[in-house]
Coordinates of C-alpha atoms and ligand atoms in Angstrom, one line a residue:
Chain A
X272 CA -19.9 15.7 -42.3
X273 CA -18.7 18.7 -44.3
X274 CA -17.5 22.0 -42.9
X275 CA -16.3 25.1 -44.7
X276 CA -14.0 27.7 -43.2
X277 CA -12.9 31.1 -44.6
X278 CA -9.3 32.2 -44.6
X279 CA -8.3 35.9 -45.2
X280 CA -5.1 37.0 -46.9
X281 CA -2.5 38.5 -44.6
X282 CA -4.7 38.0 -41.5
X283 CA -1.9 37.2 -39.1
X284 CA -4.1 38.0 -36.1
X285 CA -6.4 35.0 -36.6
X286 CA -3.8 32.7 -38.3
X287 CA -4.3 29.2 -37.0
X288 CA -7.9 29.6 -35.8
X289 CA -9.3 27.3 -38.4
X290 CA -6.8 24.5 -37.7
X291 CA -7.4 25.0 -34.0
X292 CA -11.2 24.6 -34.6
X293 CA -10.6 21.5 -36.7
X294 CA -8.4 20.0 -34.0
X295 CA -11.1 20.6 -31.4
X296 CA -13.8 19.1 -33.6
X297 CA -11.8 15.9 -34.3
X298 CA -11.1 15.5 -30.6
X299 CA -14.8 15.7 -29.9
X300 CA -15.4 13.0 -32.5
X301 CA -12.8 10.8 -30.7
X302 CA -10.5 10.5 -33.7
X303 CA -7.2 8.7 -32.6
X304 CA -4.8 11.3 -31.2
X305 CA -1.9 10.5 -33.5
X306 CA -4.1 11.0 -36.5
X307 CA -5.4 14.3 -35.1
X308 CA -1.9 15.5 -34.6
X309 CA -0.9 14.7 -38.2
X310 CA -4.0 16.5 -39.5
X311 CA -3.5 19.5 -37.2
X312 CA 0.1 20.0 -38.3
X313 CA -0.7 19.7 -42.0
X314 CA -3.8 21.9 -41.7
X315 CA -1.9 24.6 -39.8
X316 CA 0.9 24.7 -42.4
X317 CA -1.6 24.9 -45.2
X318 CA -3.7 27.5 -43.5
X319 CA -0.6 29.7 -42.9
X320 CA 0.3 29.3 -46.6
X321 CA -3.1 30.6 -47.6
X322 CA -2.6 33.6 -45.3
X323 CA 1.0 34.5 -46.2
X324 CA 1.1 33.5 -49.9
X325 CA -2.4 33.7 -51.3
X326 CA -5.3 36.1 -51.7
X327 CA -7.4 34.1 -49.4
X328 CA -9.9 31.3 -49.9
X329 CA -11.6 28.4 -48.2
X330 CA -10.8 25.3 -46.3
X331 CA -13.2 22.4 -46.6
X332 CA -13.2 19.6 -44.1
X333 CA -14.9 16.3 -45.1
X334 CA -15.2 13.8 -42.3
X335 CA -16.2 10.2 -43.2
X336 CA -16.0 7.1 -41.1
X337 CA -12.7 5.8 -42.6
X338 CA -11.3 9.0 -44.1
X339 CA -10.8 12.6 -43.3
X340 CA -10.2 14.9 -46.2
X341 CA -9.1 18.6 -46.3
X342 CA -9.2 20.9 -49.4
X343 CA -7.5 24.3 -49.3
X344 CA -8.6 26.4 -52.2
X345 CA -7.4 30.0 -52.7
X346 CA -7.9 32.7 -55.2
X347 CA -4.4 32.9 -56.5
X348 CA -1.8 34.1 -57.3
X349 CA -0.8 30.5 -57.8
X350 CA 2.6 28.6 -57.9
X351 CA 4.7 28.8 -61.0
X352 CA 6.9 25.8 -60.3
X353 CA 5.4 23.2 -57.9
X354 CA 8.4 21.0 -57.9
X355 CA 10.6 23.9 -56.7
X356 CA 8.0 24.9 -54.1
X357 CA 7.9 21.4 -52.7
X358 CA 11.7 21.4 -52.1
X359 CA 12.6 21.6 -48.4
X360 CA 13.9 25.1 -47.7
X361 CA 12.5 26.8 -50.7
X362 CA 10.5 29.9 -49.7
X363 CA 9.3 33.2 -51.1
X364 CA 7.8 34.3 -47.7
X365 CA 7.7 38.0 -46.9
X366 CA 9.7 39.5 -44.0
X367 CA 6.4 39.9 -42.2
X368 CA 5.7 36.2 -42.5
X369 CA 9.1 35.5 -41.1
X370 CA 8.5 37.7 -38.2
X371 CA 5.6 35.5 -37.3
X372 CA 7.8 32.4 -37.4
X373 CA 7.0 31.1 -40.9
X374 CA 8.9 31.0 -44.1
X375 CA 11.3 28.1 -43.4
X376 CA 10.2 26.5 -46.6
X377 CA 9.3 23.3 -44.8
X378 CA 5.5 23.6 -45.0
X379 CA 4.6 21.8 -48.2
X380 CA 7.0 18.9 -47.7
X381 CA 5.7 18.5 -44.1
X382 CA 2.1 18.5 -45.3
X383 CA 3.0 15.8 -47.8
X384 CA 4.8 13.7 -45.2
X385 CA 1.9 14.0 -42.7
X386 CA -0.9 13.0 -45.2
X387 CA -1.8 9.6 -46.6
X388 CA -3.0 11.3 -49.7
X389 CA -1.5 14.6 -51.2
X390 CA -2.4 16.4 -54.3
X391 CA -1.6 20.0 -55.3
X392 CA -2.7 21.8 -58.5
X393 CA -1.6 25.3 -59.4
X394 CA 0.0 27.5 -62.0
X395 CA 1.0 31.1 -62.3
X396 CA -1.9 33.6 -61.9
X397 CA -4.3 30.8 -60.9
X398 CA -5.9 29.4 -57.8
X399 CA -4.0 26.8 -55.8
X400 CA -5.9 23.8 -54.8
X401 CA -4.4 21.5 -52.2
X402 CA -6.2 18.3 -51.3
X403 CA -5.0 16.0 -48.5
X404 CA -6.5 12.9 -47.0
X405 CA -6.0 10.8 -43.8
X406 CA -7.1 7.3 -43.3
X407 CA -8.8 6.7 -40.1
X408 CA -8.1 3.3 -38.5
X409 CA -9.2 2.7 -35.0
Chain B
X219 CA 13.1 15.7 -15.1
X220 CA 10.0 17.1 -13.3
X221 CA 8.9 20.6 -14.4
X222 CA 9.0 21.8 -10.8
X223 CA 12.7 20.9 -10.6
X224 CA 13.5 22.4 -14.0
X225 CA 11.8 25.6 -13.0
X226 CA 13.7 25.7 -9.7
X227 CA 17.1 25.2 -11.2
X228 CA 16.9 27.4 -14.3
X229 CA 15.0 29.3 -12.9
X230 CA 11.7 29.8 -14.7
X231 CA 8.9 32.2 -13.9
X232 CA 5.5 30.7 -14.6
X233 CA 3.1 33.1 -16.4
X234 CA 0.4 30.5 -17.1
X235 CA 0.0 27.2 -15.4
X236 CA -3.4 25.8 -16.4
X237 CA -3.0 22.7 -14.2
X238 CA -0.8 22.2 -11.2
X239 CA -0.3 18.6 -12.2
X240 CA 2.0 19.9 -15.0
X241 CA 4.6 20.6 -12.3
X242 CA 4.9 16.8 -11.7
X243 CA 5.1 16.1 -15.4
X244 CA 8.4 14.6 -16.5
X245 CA 10.0 16.4 -19.4
X246 CA 12.6 14.4 -21.3
X247 CA 13.0 16.4 -24.5
X248 CA 13.3 19.9 -25.7
X249 CA 13.1 21.7 -28.9
X250 CA 14.4 25.3 -29.4
X251 CA 13.7 27.5 -32.4
X252 CA 12.1 30.7 -33.6
X253 CA 11.0 28.9 -36.8
X254 CA 7.7 27.3 -36.2
X255 CA 7.8 25.3 -39.4
X256 CA 10.9 23.6 -38.0
X257 CA 9.2 22.7 -34.8
X258 CA 6.2 21.4 -36.8
X259 CA 8.6 19.3 -38.9
X260 CA 11.0 18.0 -36.2
X261 CA 8.9 17.3 -33.1
X262 CA 7.3 13.9 -33.9
X263 CA 7.4 11.8 -30.7
X264 CA 6.5 12.3 -27.0
X265 CA 5.2 15.8 -27.5
X266 CA 3.7 15.7 -24.0
X267 CA 7.3 15.3 -22.6
X268 CA 8.8 17.9 -24.8
X269 CA 9.5 21.6 -23.9
X270 CA 9.2 24.1 -26.7
X271 CA 11.7 27.0 -26.3
X272 CA 11.4 30.1 -28.4
X273 CA 11.9 33.8 -28.5
X274 CA 8.8 34.1 -30.6
X275 CA 6.2 35.6 -28.3
X276 CA 3.0 35.5 -30.3
X277 CA -0.1 33.3 -31.0
X278 CA 1.9 31.4 -33.7
X279 CA 4.2 29.8 -31.2
X280 CA 1.2 28.9 -28.9
X281 CA -0.8 27.4 -31.8
X282 CA 2.3 25.5 -32.9
X283 CA 2.5 23.9 -29.4
X284 CA -1.3 23.2 -29.6
X285 CA -1.0 21.5 -33.0
X286 CA 1.9 19.3 -31.8
X287 CA 0.2 18.5 -28.4
X288 CA 3.1 20.2 -26.6
X289 CA 2.1 21.1 -23.0
X290 CA 4.8 23.6 -22.0
X291 CA 6.2 26.6 -23.7
X292 CA 9.3 28.6 -22.5
X293 CA 9.8 32.1 -23.7
X294 CA 13.4 33.2 -23.5
X295 CA 14.9 36.6 -22.7
X296 CA 12.0 37.7 -20.5
X297 CA 10.0 39.3 -23.3
X298 CA 6.8 41.0 -22.4
X299 CA 4.0 38.5 -22.8
X300 CA 0.6 40.1 -23.5
X301 CA -2.3 39.1 -21.1
X302 CA -4.3 38.2 -24.2
X303 CA -1.8 35.5 -25.1
X304 CA -1.8 34.2 -21.5
X305 CA -5.6 33.9 -21.6
X306 CA -5.4 32.0 -24.9
X307 CA -2.8 29.7 -23.4
X308 CA -5.1 29.0 -20.4
X309 CA -7.9 28.3 -22.8
X310 CA -5.7 25.8 -24.7
X311 CA -4.4 24.3 -21.5
X312 CA -0.8 25.1 -22.4
X313 CA 1.7 26.2 -19.7
X314 CA 3.9 29.3 -20.3
X315 CA 7.1 30.2 -18.4
X316 CA 9.6 32.9 -18.9
X317 CA 13.4 32.5 -18.8
X318 CA 15.5 35.6 -18.2
X319 CA 18.6 34.4 -20.1
X320 CA 19.3 33.8 -23.8
X321 CA 18.2 30.8 -25.8
X322 CA 21.8 29.5 -25.7
X323 CA 21.8 29.6 -21.9
X324 CA 18.4 28.0 -21.6
X325 CA 19.5 25.1 -24.0
X326 CA 22.8 24.7 -22.2
X327 CA 21.1 24.3 -18.8
X328 CA 18.5 21.9 -20.1
X329 CA 21.3 19.8 -21.8
X330 CA 23.1 19.8 -18.5
X331 CA 20.0 18.5 -16.7
X332 CA 20.0 15.6 -19.1
X333 CA 17.2 16.6 -21.4
X334 CA 17.5 15.3 -24.9
X335 CA 16.8 16.8 -28.3
X336 CA 13.2 16.2 -29.5
X337 CA 12.8 13.7 -32.4
Ligands
ADP731 N1 -1.3 28.8 -51.3 C1 -0.2 29.2 -52.0 N2 -0.3 30.2 -52.9 C2 0.8 30.6 -53.6 N3 2.1 30.2 -53.3 C3 2.2 29.2 -52.4 C4 1.1 28.7 -51.7 N4 1.6 27.7 -50.8 C5 2.9 27.6 -51.0 N5 3.3 28.5 -51.9 C6 4.7 28.7 -52.5 O1 5.5 27.6 -52.1 C7 6.6 28.0 -51.3 C8 6.9 26.9 -50.3 O2 5.9 26.7 -49.4 P1 6.2 26.1 -47.9 O3 6.9 24.8 -48.2 O4 5.0 26.1 -47.2 O5 7.3 27.1 -47.4 P2 7.0 28.6 -46.7 O6 5.6 28.8 -46.5 O7 7.8 28.5 -45.5 O8 7.6 29.6 -47.7 C9 6.2 29.3 -50.7 O9 7.3 30.1 -50.3 C10 5.4 29.9 -51.9 O10 6.3 30.5 -52.8
MG732 MG1 4.4 27.4 -45.6

């Protein structure tokens, strides 16, 4: 099953709605709770990143029997130094994003920790594509 | 400690209690922060027995609780909580209570009751 969700830039009002919908769907499909929780946390951080750091984009959820994959693709502006962005505590978040409780610089490293598979590709003035995967073992 | 006893002693004012059974729920851990990424990073076990304390009264703290499977949110310093947010909490089956004092006071009391830091 493949589902696609839209994410708008700076749309703080609906921030988290996609991750919330994904969590609900996985619950209906009776995916084990601890796996749902890891997916939910990673998805929420990645969704927030698209809202606060990017020009918007799409989230694609791909559910297979033994694997759940998520792809977060935005329209830029991209990440100049991925190694630096991955470092715990590194953040370029705006004051507005901080008001909403984000910008601790812990998002990317948490996403990586939660996922079984993690790949991010980006450069300056380019889209960012983040792909993560979770093995489903009953 | 049972939520009902915690609420009595602190005291807490319930703004949303989706299920009365929550009052009998034992809470053993607490996590306090206005940084939702820190909560998402640091709460890893027994989320159902963990209280999330924050001064961040918005959907982001509620969704953070939802993503982590946390059942009870405490907003400190008696901030105004919009009805819209309470409706959303009911929808997500997450309890919300208000504490009149500061975050420091709330944490001190919970520590005194024997609650431990979330891990
Ligand atoms: N989708 C994205 N587009 C552009 N930059 C991003 C994106 N995601 C993350 N970043 C960059 O990586 C940094 C670290 O991200 P993260 O670890 O999630 O921390 P935070 O979001 O709290 O700043 C961000 O501050 C930002 O500079
Ligand atoms: Mg982030």
